[in-house]
């Protein structure tokens, strides 16, 4: 079990090193990075099975006591989120290999190894049992994302990359100062020990720490009013990169927020979180309506959806947190899939702009169908995964009797559907305004790899819908463990 | 806890944040460096009172400074050193591409700025 934890983190890093060494040999490089990411994904699935049977486990790195050493913990929450995240990265990596080096593709020499580094960061941030290792994991993710975002060196990327880099650097410094506060107040950065010590603190200090980390994680998760860097920077990156960022990075921010704020019993912050959640949902939805580019619309949806997860957390009830976890699991594949489809649209049309494309539904009916599945999923229309997740959240809000937030969530759903309809009518219906058979410079002729990867992502979203019942049961178990963290603390301290 | 150190954290944070709100990337780099120092000093304060160097055999454990925040601070310093270099290379790239190292407005700001001066609603073809 403990070996699995270490392999999940170390294998992608080793693959990144191997990929960089084999830079000039494309086949060996792709095999190396895929093997690293793939083995981490396999390990995470095995861990889910083991944790579902045997409860949370922990690994004290180097054998140090949890008071001073690094601890890696896998509990139900981590075991549930990790397989989804790592499998998606694996799928995107395959898509990236198919996309090759085009105007929209990333440079494969760098992108493969960097995505592997990012994988390791994601695994570490999910599995870590202490606040400072979480900081290091965030840095691992961010450093690779900075390079992935700007490595093509075009003016638009450097311009928007700067906003992204500066904003995240500021958040990282705030995180570090927060770690200092927590250490000064409690004498430890271990999450399990913090779960015991922070609730005993004076309420002013406790809420101060809670609010501070709300800002830190909120910046990573693009919560209102800290979101403006996201829709500016995401669309300029190559599609595969945006798909990973949108599917995972903001979700890791929310994951950390759920982990930290439930473990340390920040229930008093609930109303503030709920209010932020409501504004985030609406602002994201309205922002999407105002856009006229596929990737920019999708970027604003990322923000809107973050509001839903925040809403589940803000309730601070088992039902609410379980809804947020299920929503997190549903969001990752759907969001990734939408950006992959966005990439395929760009590959066909030579543009992601709504004004210049049209009639794709007749020429590529299958692509239209895939987009429809993802769009309806995102909006929460019944047979698809979004419906189950939103139903869980809405019923939890209703249970708590907070009608205003529930109505806001439903309105935001409507806004999502509206802007999805906009993409549908402009891209898949109508006719091309730029002529019938346009030359698309740099488009990939052989799309088999990209199509296969997209098909895997579709299978993933449908699987979430089909398995919704058992996933919800697991989410409830994860939420119960988070609300009463005895088993988590026991696994670490023993 | 030393008041002088607390003052240092406050001062570094204030100057760092002020520099970071500027537009030239070179100022932002300096601001980020100062903020990083503020965080490191804050970590040192969090470690409690000063003491002997925490090296085994050189002092009794009771007289030693707390080594854990120092280890954390050291890691943070290394990370921020690397990121400062990355920021500098980004500034260099921006300068090569556009001739200056200013952080430009984002797309949304520019669209809003472009709309100023336009009438609120485009004149319709058949206004009654």
XYZ file of C-alpha atoms in Angstrom:
622
model
C 0.000 0.000 0.000
C 2.651 2.473 1.052
C 4.705 1.535 -2.012
C 1.732 2.496 -4.173
C 1.669 5.970 -2.607
C 5.323 6.584 -3.395
C 5.100 5.132 -6.931
C 2.180 7.481 -7.722
C 4.382 10.479 -6.961
C 7.806 9.298 -8.093
C 6.935 7.471 -11.355
C 5.788 10.602 -13.258
C 8.882 12.505 -12.093
C 11.147 9.696 -13.302
C 9.222 9.656 -16.575
C 9.748 13.403 -16.950
C 13.495 12.984 -16.515
C 13.507 10.091 -18.985
C 11.414 12.055 -21.459
C 13.815 14.983 -21.369
C 16.832 12.719 -21.855
C 15.172 11.000 -24.826
C 14.139 14.342 -26.286
C 15.437 13.642 -29.781
C 13.758 10.235 -30.125
C 9.997 10.858 -30.339
C 8.783 7.280 -29.943
C 10.908 6.445 -26.893
C 10.049 9.821 -25.351
C 6.301 9.340 -25.762
C 6.469 5.785 -24.431
C 8.467 6.939 -21.378
C 6.091 9.760 -20.410
C 2.988 7.654 -21.053
C 4.439 4.813 -18.964
C 5.141 7.157 -16.035
C 1.739 8.828 -16.048
C -0.007 5.524 -16.776
C 1.615 3.637 -13.909
C 0.652 6.445 -11.511
C -2.931 6.210 -12.776
C -2.990 2.425 -12.306
C -1.606 2.772 -8.759
C -4.317 5.297 -7.909
C -7.056 2.899 -9.041
C -5.603 0.116 -6.897
C -5.433 2.505 -3.940
C -9.117 3.348 -4.367
C -10.000 -0.348 -4.132
C -7.780 -0.828 -1.061
C -9.016 2.270 0.776
C -12.669 1.405 0.070
C -12.076 -1.870 1.916
C -9.504 -1.028 4.545
C -9.871 2.659 5.429
C -7.256 5.430 5.253
C -3.513 4.631 5.264
C -0.505 6.845 5.674
C 3.182 6.816 4.815
C 5.685 8.710 6.961
C 8.431 9.678 4.504
C 11.856 8.770 5.907
C 10.271 7.379 9.052
C 10.072 10.762 10.828
C 7.353 11.372 13.369
C 4.315 13.250 11.957
C 5.155 16.227 14.198
C 8.239 17.124 12.133
C 8.289 14.868 9.063
C 6.415 14.680 5.775
C 3.369 12.426 5.815
C 1.457 11.183 2.791
C -2.097 10.096 3.514
C -4.625 8.396 1.303
C -8.158 8.561 2.654
C -11.469 8.095 0.866
C -11.523 11.680 -0.500
C -8.003 11.461 -1.932
C -8.539 7.930 -3.236
C -11.715 9.027 -5.015
C -10.318 12.157 -6.698
C -6.881 10.845 -7.672
C -7.851 8.067 -10.152
C -10.134 10.461 -12.057
C -7.463 13.154 -12.230
C -4.586 10.889 -13.249
C -6.605 8.946 -15.829
C -7.612 12.240 -17.434
C -4.032 13.444 -17.627
C -3.164 10.137 -19.304
C -5.916 10.675 -21.902
C -4.827 14.255 -22.567
C -1.228 13.100 -22.952
C -2.385 10.720 -25.708
C -4.315 13.585 -27.347
C -1.210 15.769 -27.171
C 0.839 13.109 -28.920
C -1.794 12.972 -31.672
C -1.954 16.734 -31.993
C 1.790 17.006 -32.547
C 3.404 20.276 -33.292
C 0.801 22.388 -35.034
C -0.310 25.956 -34.559
C -2.537 24.683 -31.773
C -0.381 21.840 -30.549
C 2.244 22.101 -27.864
C 5.902 21.443 -28.558
C 6.029 17.684 -27.867
C 9.665 17.763 -26.744
C 8.687 19.853 -23.740
C 4.980 19.243 -23.251
C 5.221 15.507 -22.552
C 7.802 15.705 -19.752
C 6.197 18.853 -18.301
C 2.767 17.234 -18.146
C 4.464 14.357 -16.297
C 5.894 16.829 -13.742
C 2.437 18.343 -13.391
C 1.020 14.847 -12.807
C 3.436 14.324 -9.952
C 2.428 17.692 -8.470
C -1.263 16.815 -8.693
C -0.656 13.452 -7.004
C 1.445 15.061 -4.259
C -1.091 17.812 -3.572
C -3.885 15.259 -3.256
C -1.926 12.828 -1.090
C 0.021 15.191 1.146
C -0.708 15.225 4.838
C 0.908 18.543 5.707
C 0.456 22.142 4.759
C 4.011 22.872 3.666
C 4.224 19.858 1.355
C 0.967 21.131 -0.118
C 2.788 24.405 -0.840
C 5.620 22.504 -2.527
C 3.112 20.452 -4.547
C 1.378 23.651 -5.690
C 4.727 25.052 -6.756
C 5.474 21.854 -8.681
C 2.161 22.208 -10.518
C 2.584 25.954 -11.063
C 6.168 25.875 -12.285
C 5.297 23.301 -14.941
C 2.133 25.224 -15.814
C 4.090 28.498 -16.242
C 6.351 26.838 -18.771
C 3.530 24.953 -20.504
C 1.629 28.210 -20.889
C 4.469 30.284 -22.300
C 6.845 27.789 -23.955
C 5.772 28.681 -27.494
C 6.926 32.214 -26.784
C 4.278 34.006 -28.828
C 3.321 37.529 -27.850
C -0.236 36.669 -26.753
C 1.034 33.843 -24.571
C 3.745 35.915 -22.944
C 1.270 38.746 -22.317
C -1.417 36.606 -20.690
C 1.178 34.309 -19.138
C 2.505 37.287 -17.179
C -0.871 37.932 -15.556
C -1.102 34.239 -14.706
C 2.437 34.015 -13.330
C 2.299 37.219 -11.270
C -1.110 36.385 -9.796
C -0.030 32.880 -8.818
C 3.306 34.041 -7.413
C 1.422 36.457 -5.173
C -0.889 33.662 -4.038
C 2.143 31.457 -3.323
C 3.731 34.113 -1.110
C 0.431 34.520 0.748
C 0.345 30.731 1.182
C 3.829 30.804 2.685
C 2.933 33.600 5.113
C -0.176 31.573 6.009
C 2.039 28.577 6.794
C 4.049 30.840 9.119
C 0.842 31.981 10.871
C -0.340 28.409 11.314
C 3.035 27.304 12.667
C 3.206 30.243 15.057
C -0.283 29.514 16.358
C -0.105 25.720 16.635
C 3.535 24.603 16.399
C 2.884 22.174 13.552
C 1.983 22.105 9.857
C 0.712 18.516 9.872
C -2.954 18.468 8.804
C -3.955 15.682 11.187
C -2.439 17.526 14.157
C -3.983 20.793 12.926
C -7.378 19.070 12.929
C -6.923 18.699 16.691
C -5.222 21.998 17.478
C -6.897 24.630 15.289
C -10.436 24.107 16.709
C -8.990 24.788 20.193
C -7.558 28.163 19.181
C -9.071 31.490 20.109
C -11.911 32.125 17.629
C -10.311 35.284 16.193
C -7.060 33.503 15.357
C -8.942 30.483 14.048
C -11.165 32.474 11.708
C -8.214 34.594 10.623
C -6.364 31.458 9.522
C -9.512 30.140 7.828
C -10.124 33.382 5.915
C -6.437 33.651 4.940
C -6.457 30.197 3.377
C -9.791 30.913 1.746
C -8.021 33.689 -0.163
C -4.977 31.515 -0.937
C -6.929 28.505 -2.226
C -9.560 30.806 -3.725
C -6.947 32.395 -5.981
C -5.839 28.977 -7.205
C -9.456 27.937 -7.745
C -10.442 31.215 -9.494
C -13.181 32.160 -7.040
C -14.902 35.570 -7.288
C -13.289 38.173 -7.070
C -9.932 36.448 -7.645
C -10.711 34.919 -11.037
C -9.709 37.500 -13.644
C -6.416 35.780 -14.492
C -8.163 32.607 -15.657
C -10.230 33.577 -18.732
C -7.344 35.735 -19.901
C -4.623 33.106 -19.814
C -6.263 29.718 -20.440
C -7.482 30.318 -24.024
C -4.059 31.388 -25.313
C -2.378 28.077 -24.487
C -2.424 25.039 -26.809
C -5.639 23.025 -26.446
C -4.111 20.077 -24.660
C -2.553 22.344 -22.075
C -5.817 24.220 -21.536
C -7.655 20.903 -21.186
C -5.352 19.815 -18.356
C -5.465 23.226 -16.670
C -9.240 23.592 -16.875
C -9.912 20.001 -15.907
C -7.527 19.843 -12.984
C -5.743 22.940 -11.697
C -8.692 24.924 -10.359
C -10.126 21.674 -9.017
C -6.960 21.084 -6.997
C -7.530 24.496 -5.382
C -11.071 23.491 -4.447
C -9.844 20.077 -3.281
C -7.350 21.712 -0.914
C -10.004 24.117 0.318
C -12.440 21.287 1.094
C -9.650 19.315 2.778
C -8.332 22.168 4.925
C -11.573 23.874 5.882
C -13.445 20.707 6.829
C -10.512 19.195 8.758
C -10.057 22.349 10.824
C -13.818 22.816 11.426
C -14.200 26.267 9.843
C -18.016 26.026 9.996
C -18.281 29.694 11.036
C -17.047 30.726 7.598
C -19.994 28.912 5.972
C -22.175 31.977 5.214
C -19.242 33.893 3.714
C -18.344 30.899 1.522
C -21.959 30.493 0.404
C -22.218 34.157 -0.597
C -18.944 33.944 -2.552
C -20.197 30.756 -4.203
C -23.417 32.403 -5.370
C -21.605 35.405 -6.863
C -18.995 33.156 -8.510
C -21.669 31.062 -10.231
C -23.529 34.064 -11.624
C -20.464 36.093 -12.653
C -18.967 33.068 -14.457
C -22.247 32.377 -16.239
C -22.745 35.982 -17.333
C -19.109 36.264 -18.395
C -19.523 33.219 -20.648
C -22.569 34.767 -22.326
C -20.587 37.860 -23.304
C -17.838 35.938 -25.129
C -17.568 34.997 -28.785
C -14.756 32.434 -28.786
C -15.235 28.762 -27.924
C -12.289 28.513 -25.548
C -13.100 31.802 -23.804
C -16.710 30.714 -23.233
C -15.480 27.435 -21.776
C -13.001 29.289 -19.546
C -15.768 31.353 -17.983
C -17.700 28.138 -17.368
C -14.757 26.865 -15.334
C -15.330 29.798 -12.972
C -19.080 29.287 -12.835
C -18.712 25.599 -11.975
C -16.231 26.371 -9.191
C -19.132 28.191 -7.509
C -21.106 24.946 -7.244
C -18.352 23.100 -5.417
C -17.855 26.087 -3.143
C -21.576 25.999 -2.407
C -21.350 22.362 -1.286
C -18.421 23.202 0.988
C -20.171 26.297 2.389
C -23.018 24.163 3.726
C -20.571 22.293 5.989
C -22.914 19.298 6.110
C -22.211 15.719 5.059
C -24.748 16.013 2.227
C -23.235 19.303 1.008
C -19.629 18.142 1.076
C -20.615 14.831 -0.569
C -22.357 16.819 -3.317
C -19.243 18.955 -3.778
C -17.051 15.830 -4.063
C -19.387 14.216 -6.600
C -19.467 17.489 -8.557
C -15.666 17.572 -8.510
C -15.544 14.032 -9.933
C -18.081 14.904 -12.636
C -16.423 18.215 -13.529
C -12.939 16.899 -14.250
C -13.812 14.642 -17.227
C -16.526 16.933 -18.613
C -14.354 20.022 -18.586
C -11.398 18.197 -20.115
C -13.657 16.715 -22.800
C -15.123 20.114 -23.692
C -11.679 21.607 -24.225
C -10.576 18.590 -26.278
C -13.653 19.103 -28.479
C -12.756 22.791 -28.631
C -9.337 21.694 -29.894
C -10.902 19.475 -32.553
C -13.152 22.378 -33.646
C -10.076 24.583 -34.025
C -8.357 21.824 -35.960
C -11.293 21.637 -38.376
C -12.196 25.263 -38.709
C -8.829 26.885 -38.279
C -10.404 29.153 -35.674
C -12.239 28.990 -32.377
C -14.113 32.186 -33.102
C -17.899 31.842 -33.254
C -18.250 34.532 -35.908
C -16.091 32.740 -38.436
C -17.178 29.129 -38.065
C -20.440 27.326 -38.776
C -22.097 24.278 -40.280
C -19.750 21.828 -38.580
C -22.731 19.679 -37.537
C -23.338 18.566 -41.112
C -19.698 17.913 -41.898
C -18.746 16.219 -38.638
C -21.917 14.816 -37.016
C -19.984 12.654 -34.544
C -18.051 15.630 -33.202
C -21.352 17.475 -32.802
C -22.788 14.542 -30.857
C -19.755 14.429 -28.553
C -20.025 18.159 -27.919
C -23.748 17.753 -27.184
C -23.049 15.055 -24.575
C -20.453 17.212 -22.837
C -22.538 20.392 -23.026
C -25.676 18.743 -21.659
C -23.572 17.130 -18.932
C -22.156 20.494 -17.944
C -25.574 22.141 -17.859
C -26.998 19.284 -15.766
C -29.642 17.812 -18.085
C -31.084 14.529 -16.680
C -29.465 11.425 -18.147
C -25.939 12.856 -17.877
C -23.471 13.128 -15.024
C -24.012 16.830 -14.302
C -27.614 16.182 -13.349
C -26.776 13.748 -10.568
C -24.092 16.016 -9.143
C -26.285 19.111 -9.268
C -29.219 17.194 -7.806
C -27.056 16.170 -4.838
C -25.954 19.782 -4.299
C -29.404 21.311 -4.721
C -31.070 18.824 -2.386
C -28.329 19.447 0.207
C -28.974 23.199 -0.042
C -32.697 22.620 0.267
C -32.086 20.437 3.318
C -30.130 23.266 4.905
C -33.009 25.623 4.050
C -30.935 28.137 2.093
C -33.366 28.809 -0.736
C -31.673 31.933 -2.134
C -28.423 30.111 -2.909
C -30.332 27.198 -4.398
C -32.245 29.491 -6.757
C -28.957 31.159 -7.756
C -27.512 27.750 -8.599
C -30.470 26.945 -10.832
C -30.271 30.317 -12.577
C -26.542 29.781 -13.185
C -27.405 26.383 -14.715
C -29.723 28.154 -17.118
C -26.957 30.607 -18.035
C -24.602 27.687 -18.736
C -27.157 26.086 -21.036
C -27.726 29.400 -22.799
C -24.074 29.947 -23.663
C -23.724 26.289 -24.712
C -26.634 26.858 -27.102
C -24.705 29.816 -28.449
C -21.711 27.619 -29.335
C -24.075 25.019 -30.798
C -25.949 27.385 -33.123
C -22.853 29.276 -34.248
C -20.420 26.392 -34.754
C -22.526 23.342 -35.602
C -25.506 24.950 -37.314
C -25.606 27.590 -40.011
C -23.008 27.780 -42.708
C -19.432 28.855 -42.866
C -19.048 32.520 -43.545
C -15.477 32.145 -44.741
C -16.166 29.822 -47.698
C -16.855 26.138 -48.091
C -13.589 24.228 -48.083
C -11.111 26.495 -46.354
C -7.436 25.713 -46.225
C -6.594 25.071 -42.591
C -2.871 25.695 -42.193
C -1.098 23.249 -39.973
C -4.133 21.064 -39.320
C -3.360 17.442 -38.532
C -4.533 15.101 -41.293
C -4.329 11.898 -39.289
C -6.736 12.508 -36.454
C -7.045 8.916 -35.256
C -5.038 9.401 -32.060
C -6.888 12.598 -31.151
C -10.255 10.979 -31.864
C -9.362 7.928 -29.788
C -8.346 10.122 -26.844
C -11.560 12.128 -27.131
C -13.546 8.877 -27.242
C -11.863 7.799 -23.993
C -12.866 11.098 -22.384
C -16.476 10.597 -23.565
C -16.419 7.103 -22.070
C -15.173 8.680 -18.836
C -18.047 11.173 -18.585
C -20.602 8.498 -19.441
C -19.023 6.199 -16.833
C -19.483 8.910 -14.190
C -23.166 9.123 -15.181
C -23.647 5.348 -15.169
C -21.797 4.767 -11.893
C -23.340 7.832 -10.262
C -25.063 5.762 -7.589
C -21.984 4.020 -6.270
C -19.836 7.156 -6.756
C -22.321 9.081 -4.629
C -22.150 6.430 -1.910
C -18.361 6.707 -1.927
C -18.633 10.527 -1.873
C -20.886 10.328 1.179
C -18.326 8.095 2.898
C -15.562 10.547 1.996
C -17.660 13.459 3.295
C -18.414 11.620 6.557
C -14.689 11.012 7.050
C -14.010 14.703 6.389
C -16.705 15.905 8.789
C -15.502 13.644 11.600
C -11.801 13.256 10.898
C -11.024 10.657 13.594
C -10.043 7.929 11.123
C -7.833 10.390 9.203
C -6.081 11.555 12.373
C -5.723 7.982 13.574
C -4.149 6.875 10.283
C -1.507 9.606 10.597
C -0.764 9.719 14.322
C -1.422 6.088 15.289
C 9.064 37.480 19.547
C 11.002 40.474 18.351
C 9.143 43.662 17.437
C 11.938 44.619 15.047
C 11.394 41.437 13.022
C 7.649 42.013 12.937
C 8.278 45.539 11.676
C 10.592 44.114 9.026
C 7.863 41.745 7.811
C 5.362 44.598 7.634
C 7.753 46.909 5.826
C 8.878 44.266 3.318
C 5.279 43.292 2.602
C 4.185 46.897 2.100
C 7.033 47.785 -0.249
C 6.755 44.434 -2.059
C 3.028 44.775 -2.660
C 3.447 48.381 -3.809
C 6.091 47.351 -6.342
C 4.024 44.412 -7.535
C 1.060 46.613 -8.435
C 3.212 48.440 -10.991
C 3.197 47.702 -14.686
C 6.916 47.204 -15.549
C 7.870 43.586 -15.039
C 11.262 44.587 -13.632
C 9.469 46.293 -10.729
C 7.249 43.254 -10.251
C 10.336 41.037 -10.000
C 11.743 43.266 -7.260
C 8.388 43.307 -5.490
C 8.169 39.522 -5.632
C 11.680 39.190 -4.202
C 10.807 41.505 -1.278
C 7.551 39.657 -0.603
C 9.458 36.384 -0.604
C 11.809 37.819 2.031
C 8.815 38.904 4.101
C 7.478 35.343 4.054
C 10.851 33.918 5.054
C 11.200 36.323 7.986
C 7.629 35.501 9.027
C 8.590 31.821 9.060
C 11.617 32.612 11.238
C 9.409 34.482 13.713
C 7.021 31.512 13.762
C 9.909 29.319 14.953
C 10.020 31.078 18.329
C 12.971 32.711 20.049
C 16.476 32.628 18.627
C 19.006 30.101 19.901
C 22.214 28.226 19.136
C 22.605 26.704 15.630
C 20.600 23.471 15.531
C 23.529 21.158 14.752
C 23.859 17.937 16.767
C 26.807 18.048 19.184
C 27.318 21.811 19.001
C 24.756 22.719 21.654
C 22.270 21.102 24.007
C 18.828 20.718 22.400
C 17.215 23.165 24.855
C 19.501 25.995 23.703
C 18.984 25.372 19.991
C 16.792 27.412 17.663
C 13.821 25.555 16.188
C 15.164 23.949 12.982
C 11.814 23.091 11.359
C 10.807 26.620 10.241
C 14.381 27.076 9.029
C 14.079 23.974 6.853
C 10.769 25.267 5.517
C 12.262 28.714 4.873
C 15.227 27.192 3.044
C 12.922 25.263 0.699
C 10.886 28.412 0.102
C 14.027 30.422 -0.691
C 15.135 27.898 -3.304
C 11.708 27.903 -4.955
C 11.438 31.688 -5.034
C 14.992 31.956 -6.418
C 14.045 29.742 -9.349
C 10.821 31.607 -9.968
C 12.569 34.983 -9.883
C 14.812 33.744 -12.688
C 11.784 32.556 -14.648
C 10.113 35.955 -14.247
C 13.280 37.676 -15.468
C 13.437 35.448 -18.543
C 9.771 36.200 -19.203
C 10.518 39.916 -18.990
C 13.406 39.463 -21.410
C 11.151 37.602 -23.846
C 8.476 40.286 -23.622
C 11.097 42.938 -24.277
C 12.361 41.063 -27.334
C 8.810 40.679 -28.680
C 7.295 44.063 -27.990
C 10.153 46.395 -27.101
C 9.232 46.974 -23.447
C 8.591 44.877 -20.356
C 5.209 46.306 -19.416
C 2.378 44.007 -18.373
C -0.393 44.824 -20.814
C -4.146 45.070 -20.325
C -6.015 41.831 -20.618
C -8.397 41.200 -23.503
C -11.516 42.088 -21.540
C -10.096 45.442 -20.415
C -9.213 46.276 -23.989
C -12.665 45.365 -25.233
C -14.262 47.589 -22.614
C -11.855 50.415 -23.419
C -12.642 50.034 -27.124
C -16.350 50.400 -26.436
C -15.986 53.764 -24.747
C -17.076 56.515 -27.045
C -19.357 54.178 -28.945
C -23.084 54.779 -28.553
C -24.747 52.427 -26.068
C -26.855 50.754 -28.716
C -25.959 50.484 -32.371
C -28.397 52.525 -34.466
C -31.116 50.176 -35.688
C -32.170 50.105 -39.330
C -35.799 50.969 -38.594
C -36.002 53.245 -35.584
C -39.538 54.553 -35.172
